[in-house]
PDB file of C-alpha atoms and ligand atoms in Angstrom:
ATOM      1  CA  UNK W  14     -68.167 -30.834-129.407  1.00  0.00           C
ATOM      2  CA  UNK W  15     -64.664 -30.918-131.393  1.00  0.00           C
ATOM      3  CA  UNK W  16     -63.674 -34.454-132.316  1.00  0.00           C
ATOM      4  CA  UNK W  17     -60.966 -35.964-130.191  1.00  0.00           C
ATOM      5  CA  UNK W  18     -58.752 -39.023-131.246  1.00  0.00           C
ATOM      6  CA  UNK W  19     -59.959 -41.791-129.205  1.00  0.00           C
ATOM      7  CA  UNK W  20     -57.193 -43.864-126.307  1.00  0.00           C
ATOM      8  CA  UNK W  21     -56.126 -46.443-127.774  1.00  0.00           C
ATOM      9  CA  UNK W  22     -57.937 -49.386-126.540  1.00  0.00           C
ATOM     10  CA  UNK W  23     -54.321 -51.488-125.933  1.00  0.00           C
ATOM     11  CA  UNK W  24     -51.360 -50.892-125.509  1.00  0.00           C
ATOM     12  CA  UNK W  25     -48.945 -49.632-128.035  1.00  0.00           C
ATOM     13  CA  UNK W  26     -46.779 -52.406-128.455  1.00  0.00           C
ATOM     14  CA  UNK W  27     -49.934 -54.669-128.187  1.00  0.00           C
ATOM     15  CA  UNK W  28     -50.216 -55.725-131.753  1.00  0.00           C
ATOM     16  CA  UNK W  29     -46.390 -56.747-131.691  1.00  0.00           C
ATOM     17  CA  UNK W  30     -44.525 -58.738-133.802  1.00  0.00           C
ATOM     18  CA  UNK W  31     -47.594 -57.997-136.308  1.00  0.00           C
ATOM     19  CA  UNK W  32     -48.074 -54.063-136.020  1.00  0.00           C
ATOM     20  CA  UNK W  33     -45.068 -52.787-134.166  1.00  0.00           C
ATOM     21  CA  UNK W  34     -44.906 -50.003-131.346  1.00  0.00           C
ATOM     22  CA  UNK W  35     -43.150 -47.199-133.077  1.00  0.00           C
ATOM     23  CA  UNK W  36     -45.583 -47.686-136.206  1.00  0.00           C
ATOM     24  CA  UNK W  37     -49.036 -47.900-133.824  1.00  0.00           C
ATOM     25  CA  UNK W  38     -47.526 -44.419-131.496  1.00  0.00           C
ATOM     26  CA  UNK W  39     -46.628 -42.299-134.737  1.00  0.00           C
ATOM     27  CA  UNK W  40     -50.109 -43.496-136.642  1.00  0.00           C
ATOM     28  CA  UNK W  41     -52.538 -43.185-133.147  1.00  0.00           C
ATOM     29  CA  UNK W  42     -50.965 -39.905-131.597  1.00  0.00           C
ATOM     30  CA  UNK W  43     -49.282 -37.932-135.055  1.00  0.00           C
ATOM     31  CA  UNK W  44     -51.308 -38.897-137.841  1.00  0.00           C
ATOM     32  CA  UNK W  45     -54.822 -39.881-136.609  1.00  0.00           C
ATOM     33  CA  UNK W  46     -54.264 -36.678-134.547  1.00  0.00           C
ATOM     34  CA  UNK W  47     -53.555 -34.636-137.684  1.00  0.00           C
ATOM     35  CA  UNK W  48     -56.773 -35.618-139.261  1.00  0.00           C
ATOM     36  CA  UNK W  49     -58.535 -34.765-136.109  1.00  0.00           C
ATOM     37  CA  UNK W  50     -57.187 -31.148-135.887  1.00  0.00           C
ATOM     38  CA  UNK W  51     -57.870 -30.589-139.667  1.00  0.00           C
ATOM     39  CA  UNK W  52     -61.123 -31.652-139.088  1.00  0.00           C
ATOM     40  CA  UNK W  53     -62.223 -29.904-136.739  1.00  0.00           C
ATOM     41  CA  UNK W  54     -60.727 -26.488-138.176  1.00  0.00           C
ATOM     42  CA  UNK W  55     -62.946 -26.793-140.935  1.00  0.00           C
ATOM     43  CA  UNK W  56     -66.187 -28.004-139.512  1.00  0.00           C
ATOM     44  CA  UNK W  57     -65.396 -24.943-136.935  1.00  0.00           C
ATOM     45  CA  UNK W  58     -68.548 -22.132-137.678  1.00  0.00           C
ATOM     46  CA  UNK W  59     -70.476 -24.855-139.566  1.00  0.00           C
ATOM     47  CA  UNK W  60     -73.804 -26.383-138.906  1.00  0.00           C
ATOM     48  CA  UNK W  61     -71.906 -29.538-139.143  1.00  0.00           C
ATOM     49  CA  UNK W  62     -69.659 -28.973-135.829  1.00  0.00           C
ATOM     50  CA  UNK W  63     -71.208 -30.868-133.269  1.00  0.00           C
ATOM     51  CA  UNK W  64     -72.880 -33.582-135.822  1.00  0.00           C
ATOM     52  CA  UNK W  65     -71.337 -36.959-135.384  1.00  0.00           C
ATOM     53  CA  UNK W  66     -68.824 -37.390-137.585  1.00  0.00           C
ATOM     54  CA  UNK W  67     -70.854 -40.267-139.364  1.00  0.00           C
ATOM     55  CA  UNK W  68     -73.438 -38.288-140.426  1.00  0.00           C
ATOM     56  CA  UNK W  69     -70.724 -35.952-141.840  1.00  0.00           C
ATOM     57  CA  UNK W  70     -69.292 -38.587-144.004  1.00  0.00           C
ATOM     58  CA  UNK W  71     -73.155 -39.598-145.148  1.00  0.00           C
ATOM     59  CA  UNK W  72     -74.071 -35.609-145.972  1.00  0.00           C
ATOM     60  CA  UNK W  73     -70.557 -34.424-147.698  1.00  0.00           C
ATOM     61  CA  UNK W  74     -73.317 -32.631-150.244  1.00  0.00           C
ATOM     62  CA  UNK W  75     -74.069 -30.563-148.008  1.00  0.00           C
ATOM     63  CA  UNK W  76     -70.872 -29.116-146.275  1.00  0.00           C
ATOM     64  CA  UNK W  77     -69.518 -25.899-147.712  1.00  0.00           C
ATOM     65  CA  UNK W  78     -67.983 -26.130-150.992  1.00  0.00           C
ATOM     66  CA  UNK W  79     -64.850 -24.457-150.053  1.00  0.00           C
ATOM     67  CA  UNK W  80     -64.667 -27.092-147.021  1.00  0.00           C
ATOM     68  CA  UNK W  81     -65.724 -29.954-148.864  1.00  0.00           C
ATOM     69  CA  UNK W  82     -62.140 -31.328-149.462  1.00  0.00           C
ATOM     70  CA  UNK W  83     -60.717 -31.032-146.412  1.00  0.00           C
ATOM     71  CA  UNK W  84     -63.702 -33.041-144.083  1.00  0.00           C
ATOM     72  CA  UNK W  85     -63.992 -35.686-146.256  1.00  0.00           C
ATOM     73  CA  UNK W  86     -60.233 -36.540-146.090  1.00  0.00           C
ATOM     74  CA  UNK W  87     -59.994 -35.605-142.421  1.00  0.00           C
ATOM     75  CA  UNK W  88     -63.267 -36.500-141.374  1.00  0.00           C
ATOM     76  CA  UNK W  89     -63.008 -39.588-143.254  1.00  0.00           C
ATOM     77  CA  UNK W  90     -59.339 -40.146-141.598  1.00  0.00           C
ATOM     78  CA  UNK W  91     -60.984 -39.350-137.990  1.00  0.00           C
ATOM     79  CA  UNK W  92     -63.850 -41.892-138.604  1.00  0.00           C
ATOM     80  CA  UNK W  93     -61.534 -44.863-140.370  1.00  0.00           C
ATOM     81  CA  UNK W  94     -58.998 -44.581-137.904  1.00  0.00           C
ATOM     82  CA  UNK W  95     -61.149 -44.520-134.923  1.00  0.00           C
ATOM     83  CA  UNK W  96     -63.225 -47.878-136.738  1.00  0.00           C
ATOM     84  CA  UNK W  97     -59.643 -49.319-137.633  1.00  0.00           C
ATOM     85  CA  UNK W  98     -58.322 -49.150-133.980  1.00  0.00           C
ATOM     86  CA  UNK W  99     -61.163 -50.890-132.811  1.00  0.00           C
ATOM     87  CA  UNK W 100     -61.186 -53.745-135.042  1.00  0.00           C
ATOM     88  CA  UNK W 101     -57.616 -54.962-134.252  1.00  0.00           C
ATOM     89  CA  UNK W 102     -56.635 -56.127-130.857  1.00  0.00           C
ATOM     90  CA  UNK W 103     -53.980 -57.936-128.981  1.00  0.00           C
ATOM     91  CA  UNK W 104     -54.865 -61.988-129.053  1.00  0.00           C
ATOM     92  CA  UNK W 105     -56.419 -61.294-132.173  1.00  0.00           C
ATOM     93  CA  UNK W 106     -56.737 -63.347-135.169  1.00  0.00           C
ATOM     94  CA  UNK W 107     -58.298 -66.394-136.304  1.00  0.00           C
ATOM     95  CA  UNK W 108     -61.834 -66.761-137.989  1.00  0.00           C
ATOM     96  CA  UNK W 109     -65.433 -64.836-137.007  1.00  0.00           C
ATOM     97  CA  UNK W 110     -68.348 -67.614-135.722  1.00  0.00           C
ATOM     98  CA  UNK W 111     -71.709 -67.627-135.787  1.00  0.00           C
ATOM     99  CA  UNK W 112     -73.520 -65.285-138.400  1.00  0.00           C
ATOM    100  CA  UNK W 113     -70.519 -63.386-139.494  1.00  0.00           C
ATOM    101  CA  UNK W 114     -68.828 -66.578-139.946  1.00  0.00           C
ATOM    102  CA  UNK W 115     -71.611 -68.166-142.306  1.00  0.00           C
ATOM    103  CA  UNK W 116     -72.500 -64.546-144.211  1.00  0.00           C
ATOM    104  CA  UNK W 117     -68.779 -64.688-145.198  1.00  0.00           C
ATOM    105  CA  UNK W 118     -68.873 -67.885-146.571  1.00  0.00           C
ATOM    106  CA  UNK W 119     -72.553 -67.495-148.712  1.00  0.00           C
ATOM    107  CA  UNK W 120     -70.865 -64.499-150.270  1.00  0.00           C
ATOM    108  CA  UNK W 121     -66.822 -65.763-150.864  1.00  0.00           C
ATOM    109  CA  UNK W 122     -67.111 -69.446-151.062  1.00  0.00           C
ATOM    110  CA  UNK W 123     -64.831 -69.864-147.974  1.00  0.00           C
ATOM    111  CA  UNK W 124     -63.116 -67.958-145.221  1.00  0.00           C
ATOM    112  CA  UNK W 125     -59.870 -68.146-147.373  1.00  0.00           C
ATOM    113  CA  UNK W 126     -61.330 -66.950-150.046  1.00  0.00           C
ATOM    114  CA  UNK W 127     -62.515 -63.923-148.423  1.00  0.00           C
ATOM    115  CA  UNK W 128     -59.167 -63.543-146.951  1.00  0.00           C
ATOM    116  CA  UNK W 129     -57.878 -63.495-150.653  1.00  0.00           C
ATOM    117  CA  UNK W 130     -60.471 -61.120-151.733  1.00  0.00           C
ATOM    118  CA  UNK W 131     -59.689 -58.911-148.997  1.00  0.00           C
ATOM    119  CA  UNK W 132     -55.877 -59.257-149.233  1.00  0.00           C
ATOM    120  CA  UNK W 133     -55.986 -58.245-153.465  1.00  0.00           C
ATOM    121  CA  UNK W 134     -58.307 -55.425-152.767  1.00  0.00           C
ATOM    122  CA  UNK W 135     -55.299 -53.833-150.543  1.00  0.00           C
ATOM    123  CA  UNK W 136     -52.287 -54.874-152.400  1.00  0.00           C
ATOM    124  CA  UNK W 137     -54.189 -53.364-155.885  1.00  0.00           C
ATOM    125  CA  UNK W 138     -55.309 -50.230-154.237  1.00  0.00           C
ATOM    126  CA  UNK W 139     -53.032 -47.990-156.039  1.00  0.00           C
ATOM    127  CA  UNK W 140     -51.549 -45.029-153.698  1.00  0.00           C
ATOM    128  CA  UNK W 141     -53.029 -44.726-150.235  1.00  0.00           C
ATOM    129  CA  UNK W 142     -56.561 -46.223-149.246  1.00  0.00           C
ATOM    130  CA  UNK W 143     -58.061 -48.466-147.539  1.00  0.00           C
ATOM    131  CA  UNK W 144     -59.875 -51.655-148.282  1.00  0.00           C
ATOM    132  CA  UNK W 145     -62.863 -52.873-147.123  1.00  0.00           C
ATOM    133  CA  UNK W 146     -65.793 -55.465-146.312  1.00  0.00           C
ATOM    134  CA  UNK W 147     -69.054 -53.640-146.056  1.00  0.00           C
ATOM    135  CA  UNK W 148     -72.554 -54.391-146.100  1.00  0.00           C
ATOM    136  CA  UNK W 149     -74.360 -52.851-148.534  1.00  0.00           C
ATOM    137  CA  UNK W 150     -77.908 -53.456-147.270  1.00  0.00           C
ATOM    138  CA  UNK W 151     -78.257 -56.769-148.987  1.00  0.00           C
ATOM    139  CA  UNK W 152     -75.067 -58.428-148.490  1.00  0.00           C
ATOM    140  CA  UNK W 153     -71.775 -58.464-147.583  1.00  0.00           C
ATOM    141  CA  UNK W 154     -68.756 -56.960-150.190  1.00  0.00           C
ATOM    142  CA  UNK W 155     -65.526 -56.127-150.814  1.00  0.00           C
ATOM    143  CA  UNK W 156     -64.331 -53.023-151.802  1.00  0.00           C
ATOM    144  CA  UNK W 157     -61.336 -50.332-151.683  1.00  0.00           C
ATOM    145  CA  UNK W 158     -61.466 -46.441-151.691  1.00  0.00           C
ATOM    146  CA  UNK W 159     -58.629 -44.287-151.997  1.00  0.00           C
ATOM    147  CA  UNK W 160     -57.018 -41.610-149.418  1.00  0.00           C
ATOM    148  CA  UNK W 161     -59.752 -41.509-146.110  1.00  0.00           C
ATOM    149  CA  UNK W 162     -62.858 -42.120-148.126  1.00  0.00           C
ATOM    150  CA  UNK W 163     -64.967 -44.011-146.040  1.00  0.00           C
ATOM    151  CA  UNK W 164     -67.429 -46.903-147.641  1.00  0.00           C
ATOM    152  CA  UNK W 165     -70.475 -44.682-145.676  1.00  0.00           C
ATOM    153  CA  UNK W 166     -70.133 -41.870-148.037  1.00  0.00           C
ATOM    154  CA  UNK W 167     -71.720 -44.359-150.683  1.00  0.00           C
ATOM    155  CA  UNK W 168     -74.599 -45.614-148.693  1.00  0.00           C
ATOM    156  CA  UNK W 169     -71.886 -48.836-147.069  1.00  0.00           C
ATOM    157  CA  UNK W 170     -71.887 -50.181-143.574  1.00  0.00           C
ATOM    158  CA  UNK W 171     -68.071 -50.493-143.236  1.00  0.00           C
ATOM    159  CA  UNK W 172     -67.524 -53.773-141.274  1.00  0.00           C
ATOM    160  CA  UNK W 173     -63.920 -54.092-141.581  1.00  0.00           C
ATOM    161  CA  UNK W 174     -61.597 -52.398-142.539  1.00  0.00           C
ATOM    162  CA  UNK W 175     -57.344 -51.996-143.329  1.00  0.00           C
ATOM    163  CA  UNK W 176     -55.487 -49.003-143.580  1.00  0.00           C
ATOM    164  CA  UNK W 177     -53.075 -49.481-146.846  1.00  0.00           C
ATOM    165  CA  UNK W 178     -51.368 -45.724-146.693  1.00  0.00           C
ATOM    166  CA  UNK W 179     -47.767 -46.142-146.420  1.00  0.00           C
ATOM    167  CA  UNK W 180     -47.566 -44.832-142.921  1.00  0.00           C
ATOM    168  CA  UNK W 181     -49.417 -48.257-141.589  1.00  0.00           C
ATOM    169  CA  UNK W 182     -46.728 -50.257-142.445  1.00  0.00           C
ATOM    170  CA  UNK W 183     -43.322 -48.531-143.934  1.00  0.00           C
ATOM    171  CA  UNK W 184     -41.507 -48.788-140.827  1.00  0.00           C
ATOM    172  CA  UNK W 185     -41.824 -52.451-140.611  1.00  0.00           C
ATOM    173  CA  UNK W 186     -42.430 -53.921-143.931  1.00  0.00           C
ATOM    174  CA  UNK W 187     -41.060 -50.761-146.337  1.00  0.00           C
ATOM    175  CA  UNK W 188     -42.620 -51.463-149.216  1.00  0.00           C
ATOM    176  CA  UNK W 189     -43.920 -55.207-149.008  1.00  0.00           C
ATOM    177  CA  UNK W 190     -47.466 -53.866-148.912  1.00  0.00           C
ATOM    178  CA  UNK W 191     -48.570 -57.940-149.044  1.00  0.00           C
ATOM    179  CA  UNK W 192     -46.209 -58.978-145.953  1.00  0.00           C
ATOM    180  CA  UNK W 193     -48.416 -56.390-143.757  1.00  0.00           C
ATOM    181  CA  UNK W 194     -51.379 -57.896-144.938  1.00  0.00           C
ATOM    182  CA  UNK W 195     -50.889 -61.178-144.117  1.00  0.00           C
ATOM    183  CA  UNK W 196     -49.553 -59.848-141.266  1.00  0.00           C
ATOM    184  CA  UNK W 197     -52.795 -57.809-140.358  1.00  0.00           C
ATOM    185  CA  UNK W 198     -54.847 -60.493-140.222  1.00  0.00           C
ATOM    186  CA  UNK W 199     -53.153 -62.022-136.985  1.00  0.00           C
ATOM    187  CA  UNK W 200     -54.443 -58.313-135.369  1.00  0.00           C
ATOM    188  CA  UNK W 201     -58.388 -58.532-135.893  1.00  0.00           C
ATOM    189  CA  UNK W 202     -60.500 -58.603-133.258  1.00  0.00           C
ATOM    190  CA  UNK W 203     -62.960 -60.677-134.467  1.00  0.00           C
ATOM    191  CA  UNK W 204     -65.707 -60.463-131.522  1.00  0.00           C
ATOM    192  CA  UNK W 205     -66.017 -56.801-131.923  1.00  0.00           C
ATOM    193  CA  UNK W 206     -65.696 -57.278-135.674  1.00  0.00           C
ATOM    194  CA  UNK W 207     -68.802 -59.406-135.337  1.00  0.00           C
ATOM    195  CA  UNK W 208     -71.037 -56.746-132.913  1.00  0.00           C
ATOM    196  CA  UNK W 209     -70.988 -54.412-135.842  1.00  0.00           C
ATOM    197  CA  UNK W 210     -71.600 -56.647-138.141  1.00  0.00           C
ATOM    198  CA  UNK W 211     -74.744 -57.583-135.963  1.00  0.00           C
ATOM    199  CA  UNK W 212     -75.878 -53.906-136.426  1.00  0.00           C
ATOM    200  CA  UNK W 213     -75.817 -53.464-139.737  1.00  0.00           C
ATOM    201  CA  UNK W 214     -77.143 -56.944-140.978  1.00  0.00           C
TER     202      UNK W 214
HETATM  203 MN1  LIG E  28     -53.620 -44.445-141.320  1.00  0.00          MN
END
C-alpha cells in the first residue's frame, strides 16, 4: 500500500506559542505531503512498494540505482516526519523518568547536558538536517544527518529527533535556528519518547 502522511495527532495550533499553527499546517499537509507523493512515485513498480518504509531506509542498497536518490530523501522525509510528529505534543516538555531518564544521564553527565549536546548538534548542522539521539545497540548518542537521512540507514534506533530545515521554523524564528531549539524542547512528548526508547534498549 502507498504511504500516506499520517493525522496529525493534535491539533494544529497545539504546540503554540512554541511551534506555531501556520508553521505545523504548511510542514504536516505541504511538505510532509510532498515527500510522501515523491515517495511513493518512485517506489511505484518496485519490489519495495508495499515494504514498510523502515525497512526501506535499512535496505537503500538495494533499491534501483536510478531511484536511489529520490527514496532516501523522500522516504527518509516520510519516516522522520511521521517519528517527529509523534514525539512532540501539546503539554509537552519537561524531563523523561524512569530508564530513559537514568540512560541519559550515564551517557551526558546530566539532563542539561544532554539538552546542550542535543541543542549544538542542531544549531552546527550546516544546511538542512536533522539531529538526533539514537541508540546504537549499546548506548545512547547524539548525532546529526543532513537533508531526510534517517539515523536507521546506519544501523541507529532513532529515539528523538528535531527537524532543523528552514521550513520548521522560518516563519517564527527566521533565522534564529537556536531560539527554535530552545523553543522545541517545551514540545516533546516525553512518555511516548520513552515507549520507543523501551523498544530499542
Ligand atoms: Mn520538515
Amino acid at each position: 500500500m502507498a504511504y500516506e502522511v499520517p493525522p496529525l495527532p493534535y491539533d494544529y495550533n497545539a504546540l503554540e506559542p512554541h511551534i506555531d499553527e501556520q508553521t505545523m499546517r504548511l510542514h504536516h499537509d505541504k511538505h510532509h505531503q510532498a515527500y510522501v507523493t515523491q515517495a511513493n512515485g518512485a517506489l511505484e513498480g518496485t519490489q519495495w512498494a508495499d515494504r514498510p518504509v523502515e525497512e526501506v531506509l535499512q535496505n537503500l542498497d538495494s533499491v534501483p540505482e536510478d531511484k536511489r536518490t529520490t527514496v532516501r530523501n523522500n522516504a527518509g522525509g516520510h519516516y522522520n516526519h511521521s517519528l517527529f510528529w509523534e514525539w512532540m505534543g501539546p503539554g509537552g516538555g519537561g524531563q523523561p523518568d524512569g530508564a530513559l531518564l537514568q540512560a541519559i544521564e550515564s551517557a551526558f553527565g546530566s539532563f542539561g547536558d544532554f539538552q546542550a549536546r542535543l541543542k549544538d548538534a542542531g544549531v552546527k548542522r550546516f544546511g538542512s538536517g536533522w539531529a538526533w539521539l539514537v541508540h546504537d545497540g549499546s548506548g545512547l548518542q547524539i548525532t546529526s544527518t543532513p537533508n531526510q537521512d534517517n539515523p536507521i540507514s546506519s544501523g541507529q534506533t532513532p529515539i528523538l529527533g528535531v527537524d532543523v530545515w528552514e521550513h520548521a521554523y522560518y516563519l517564527n524564528y527566521q533565522n534564529r535556528r537556536p531560539d527554535y531549539l530552545d523553543a522545541w524542547w517545551n514540545t516533546v512528548n516525553w512518555p511516548k519518547v520513552s515507549e520507543g526508547f523501551s523498544r530499542a534498549a
